[in-house]
Coordinates of C-alpha atoms in Angstrom, one line a residue:
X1 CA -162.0 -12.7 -25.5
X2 CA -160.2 -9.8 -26.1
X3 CA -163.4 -7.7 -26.8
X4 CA -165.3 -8.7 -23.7
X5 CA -162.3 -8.1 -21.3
X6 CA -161.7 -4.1 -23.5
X7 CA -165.4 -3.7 -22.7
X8 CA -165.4 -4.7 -19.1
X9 CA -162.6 -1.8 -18.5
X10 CA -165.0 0.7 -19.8
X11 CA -167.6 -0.3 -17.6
X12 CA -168.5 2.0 -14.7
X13 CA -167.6 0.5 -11.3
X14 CA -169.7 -1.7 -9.9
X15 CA -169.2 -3.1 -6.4
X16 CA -168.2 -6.9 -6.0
X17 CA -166.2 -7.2 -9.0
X18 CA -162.5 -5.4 -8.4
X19 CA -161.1 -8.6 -8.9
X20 CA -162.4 -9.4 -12.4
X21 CA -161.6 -5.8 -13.4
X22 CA -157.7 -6.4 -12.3
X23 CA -157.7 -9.6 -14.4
X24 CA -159.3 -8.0 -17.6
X25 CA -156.9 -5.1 -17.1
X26 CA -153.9 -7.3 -17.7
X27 CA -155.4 -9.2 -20.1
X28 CA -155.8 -5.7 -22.0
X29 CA -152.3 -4.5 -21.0
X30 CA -150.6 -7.8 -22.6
X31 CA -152.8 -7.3 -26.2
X32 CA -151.4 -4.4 -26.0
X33 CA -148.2 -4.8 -25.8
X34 CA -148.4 -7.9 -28.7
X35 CA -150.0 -5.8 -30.9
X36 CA -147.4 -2.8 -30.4
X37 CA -144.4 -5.4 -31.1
X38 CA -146.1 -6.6 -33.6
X39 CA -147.0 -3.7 -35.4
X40 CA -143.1 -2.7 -35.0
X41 CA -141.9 -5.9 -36.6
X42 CA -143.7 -5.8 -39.3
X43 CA -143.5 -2.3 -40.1
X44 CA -141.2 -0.4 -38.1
X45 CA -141.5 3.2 -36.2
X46 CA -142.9 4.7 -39.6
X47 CA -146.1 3.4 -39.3
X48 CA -146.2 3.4 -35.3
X49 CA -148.9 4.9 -33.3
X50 CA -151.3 5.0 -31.4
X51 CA -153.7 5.0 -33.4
X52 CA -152.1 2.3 -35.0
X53 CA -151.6 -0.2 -32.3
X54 CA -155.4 0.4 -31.2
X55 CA -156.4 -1.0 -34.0
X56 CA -154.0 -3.9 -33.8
X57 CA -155.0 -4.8 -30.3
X58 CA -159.0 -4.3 -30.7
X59 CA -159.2 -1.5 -28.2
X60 CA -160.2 1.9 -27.5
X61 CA -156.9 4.2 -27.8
X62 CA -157.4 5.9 -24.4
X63 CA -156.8 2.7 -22.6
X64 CA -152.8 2.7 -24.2
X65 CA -152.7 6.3 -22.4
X66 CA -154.0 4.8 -19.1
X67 CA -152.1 1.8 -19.4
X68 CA -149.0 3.0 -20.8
X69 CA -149.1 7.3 -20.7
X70 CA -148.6 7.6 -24.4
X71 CA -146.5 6.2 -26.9
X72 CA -143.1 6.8 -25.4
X73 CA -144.3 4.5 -22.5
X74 CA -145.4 1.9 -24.9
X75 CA -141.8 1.9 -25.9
X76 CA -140.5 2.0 -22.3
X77 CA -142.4 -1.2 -22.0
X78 CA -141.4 -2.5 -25.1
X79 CA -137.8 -2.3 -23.8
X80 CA -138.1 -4.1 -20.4
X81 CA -139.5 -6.6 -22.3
X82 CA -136.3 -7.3 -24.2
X83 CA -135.1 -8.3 -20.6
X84 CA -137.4 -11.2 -20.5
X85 CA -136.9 -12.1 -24.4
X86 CA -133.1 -12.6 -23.4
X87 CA -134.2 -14.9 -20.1
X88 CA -136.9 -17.1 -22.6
X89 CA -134.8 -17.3 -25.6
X90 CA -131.2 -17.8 -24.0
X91 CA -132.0 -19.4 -20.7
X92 CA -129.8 -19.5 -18.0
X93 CA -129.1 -23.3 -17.6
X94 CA -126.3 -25.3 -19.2
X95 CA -128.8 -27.6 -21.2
X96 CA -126.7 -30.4 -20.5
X97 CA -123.6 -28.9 -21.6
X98 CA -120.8 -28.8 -18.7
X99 CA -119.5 -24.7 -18.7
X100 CA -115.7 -25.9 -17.5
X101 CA -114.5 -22.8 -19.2
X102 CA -114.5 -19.6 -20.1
X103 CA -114.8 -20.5 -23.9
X104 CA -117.7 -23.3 -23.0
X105 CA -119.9 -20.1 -22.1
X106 CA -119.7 -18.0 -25.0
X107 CA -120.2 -21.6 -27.5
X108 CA -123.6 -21.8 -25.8
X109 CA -124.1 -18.2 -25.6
X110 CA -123.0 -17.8 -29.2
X111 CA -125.3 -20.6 -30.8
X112 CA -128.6 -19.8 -28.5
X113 CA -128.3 -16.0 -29.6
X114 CA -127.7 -17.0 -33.1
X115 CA -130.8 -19.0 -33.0
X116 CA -133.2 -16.8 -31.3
X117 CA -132.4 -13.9 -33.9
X118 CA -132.9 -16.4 -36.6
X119 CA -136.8 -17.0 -35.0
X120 CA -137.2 -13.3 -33.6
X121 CA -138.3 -10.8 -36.8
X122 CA -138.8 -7.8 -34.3
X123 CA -135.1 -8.3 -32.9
X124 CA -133.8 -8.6 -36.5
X125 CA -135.6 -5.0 -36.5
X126 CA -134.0 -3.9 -33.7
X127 CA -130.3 -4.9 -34.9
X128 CA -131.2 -3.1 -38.3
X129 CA -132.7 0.1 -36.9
X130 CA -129.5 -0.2 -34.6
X131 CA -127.2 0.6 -37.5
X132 CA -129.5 3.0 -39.6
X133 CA -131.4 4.7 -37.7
X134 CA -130.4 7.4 -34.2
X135 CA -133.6 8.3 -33.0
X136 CA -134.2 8.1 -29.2
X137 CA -137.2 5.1 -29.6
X138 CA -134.2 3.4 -31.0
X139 CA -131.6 3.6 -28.8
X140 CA -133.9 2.5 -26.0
X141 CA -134.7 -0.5 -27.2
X142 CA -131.3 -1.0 -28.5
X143 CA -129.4 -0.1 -24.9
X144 CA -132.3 -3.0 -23.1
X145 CA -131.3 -5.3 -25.4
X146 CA -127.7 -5.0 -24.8
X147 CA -128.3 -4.5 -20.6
X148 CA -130.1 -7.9 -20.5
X149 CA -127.4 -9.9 -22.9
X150 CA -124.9 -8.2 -20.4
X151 CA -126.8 -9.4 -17.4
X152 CA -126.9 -12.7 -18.9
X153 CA -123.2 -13.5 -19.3
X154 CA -122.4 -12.1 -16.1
X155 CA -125.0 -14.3 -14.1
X156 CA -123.5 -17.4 -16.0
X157 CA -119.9 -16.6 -15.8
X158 CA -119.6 -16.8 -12.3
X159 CA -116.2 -17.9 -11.5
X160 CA -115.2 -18.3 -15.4
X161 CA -112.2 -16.2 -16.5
X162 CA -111.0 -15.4 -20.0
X163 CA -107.7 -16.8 -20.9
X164 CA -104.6 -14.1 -20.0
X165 CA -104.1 -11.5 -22.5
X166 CA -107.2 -11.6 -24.2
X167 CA -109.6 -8.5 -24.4
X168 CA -113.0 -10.4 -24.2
X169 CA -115.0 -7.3 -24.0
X170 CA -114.0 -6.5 -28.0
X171 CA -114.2 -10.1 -28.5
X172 CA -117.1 -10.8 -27.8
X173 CA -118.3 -7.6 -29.2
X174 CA -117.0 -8.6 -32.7
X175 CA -118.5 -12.1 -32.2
X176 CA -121.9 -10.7 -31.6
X177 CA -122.2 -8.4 -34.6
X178 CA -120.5 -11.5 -36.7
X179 CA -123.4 -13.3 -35.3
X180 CA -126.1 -10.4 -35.6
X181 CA -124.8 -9.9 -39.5
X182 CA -125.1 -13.3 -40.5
X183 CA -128.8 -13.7 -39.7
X184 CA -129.3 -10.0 -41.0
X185 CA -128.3 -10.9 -44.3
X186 CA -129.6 -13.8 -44.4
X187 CA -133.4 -12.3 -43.8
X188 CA -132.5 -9.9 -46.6
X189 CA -130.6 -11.8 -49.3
X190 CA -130.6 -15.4 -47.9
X191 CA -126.8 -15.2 -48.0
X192 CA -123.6 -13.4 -46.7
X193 CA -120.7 -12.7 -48.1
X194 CA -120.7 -15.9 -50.6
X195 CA -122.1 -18.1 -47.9
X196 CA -125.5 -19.8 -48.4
X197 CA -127.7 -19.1 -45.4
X198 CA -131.0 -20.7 -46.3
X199 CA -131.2 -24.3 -45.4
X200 CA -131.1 -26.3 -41.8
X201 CA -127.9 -27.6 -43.1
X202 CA -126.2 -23.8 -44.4
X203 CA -127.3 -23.0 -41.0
X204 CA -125.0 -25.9 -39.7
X205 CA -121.9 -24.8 -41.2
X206 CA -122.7 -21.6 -39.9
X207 CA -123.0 -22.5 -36.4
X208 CA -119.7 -24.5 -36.6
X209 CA -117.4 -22.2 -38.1
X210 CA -118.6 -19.9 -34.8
X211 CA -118.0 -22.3 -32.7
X212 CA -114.5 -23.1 -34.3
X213 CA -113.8 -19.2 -33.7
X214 CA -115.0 -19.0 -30.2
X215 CA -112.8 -22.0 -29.5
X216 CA -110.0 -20.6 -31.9
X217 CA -109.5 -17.5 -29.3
X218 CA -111.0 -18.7 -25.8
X219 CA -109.7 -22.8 -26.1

């Protein structure tokens, strides 16, 4: 499928077709961009390139150019896509939970991020390079990620409030690297700090010690 719709966009123009030409072209625009994240989870900036990602995506490297003008815009578009990762993976209904409070939010926001980086290998990436690595490619991705989380919580919050005297902003901050830490460590060891995190049921105690915390400072 692929290969027929990379072959219709080198075709010449012929008359009667534009609108086949527009649907191959964003058929070819969305391999690409699979096969670019893709590429990245599994191996990171060091082995990411054009050259690379052409391969990956079964196309001819001048259509990433067109498409995309180059490898920084490939990144560009790596980033907005964060925005939608964050809207699939931590959607923006209650799923049957009723957010009373301030500390009902972050519980759900806490356990749906902790899951989706638990099935997301190219956002464990991200979080890693995050902490190991400056480079601008980096700090894109990195600063889309955090835009759309931010995004998020103020959409849901509405009304919500923090309790009095409470600095939410560094709490939450410290929850979410408690949160992004745990499922680092548990892709790389399978464990953090003493704590089993390999089983449905480690996974459990995990995800109820948050919750006791979130509940522990926001009631």
């Amino acid at each position: 499928m692929l290969d027929e719709a990379v072959k219709l966009e080198n075709l010449p123009e012929v008359g009667g077709e534009p609108e086949r030409r527009v649907r191959d072209r964003g058929a070819t625009e969305r391999a690409i961009l699979a096969a670019a994240k893709g590429l990245l989870a599994e191996e990171g900036f060091q082995n990411f390139g054009i050259n690379a990602v052409a391969r990956r995506a079964g196309c001819d490297k001048q259509l990433i150019y067109r498409y995309y003008g180059g490898l920084n815009g490939l990144v560009e578009a790596i980033g907005a896509d964060l925005g939608t990762w964050v809207r699939d993976r931590i959607p923006e209904d209650a799923g049957g939970m009723f957010l009373l409070t301030y500390g009902d939010l972050m519980e759900r926001l806490s356990l749906l991020l902790l899951e989706a980086l638990r099935n997301d290998p190219l956002m464990r990436r991200i979080l890693a390079w995050e902490i190991s690595e400056n480079t601008e490619q980096v700090r894109r991705l990195s600063e889309a990620r955090s835009k759309a989380l931010a995004l998020w919580l103020e959409r849901m919050r509405g009304s919500l409030a923090p309790p009095k005297g409470v600095d939410a902003a560094a709490v939450n901050a410290v929850i979410i690297a408690a949160i992004q830490h745990l499922v680092l460590a548990a892709a790389s060891g399978g464990q953090c700090a003493g704590l089993s995190l390999k089983t449905p049921k480690d996974w459990e105690k995990a995800a109820t010690a948050l919750k006791r915390i979130v509940r522990g400072v926001y009631g």
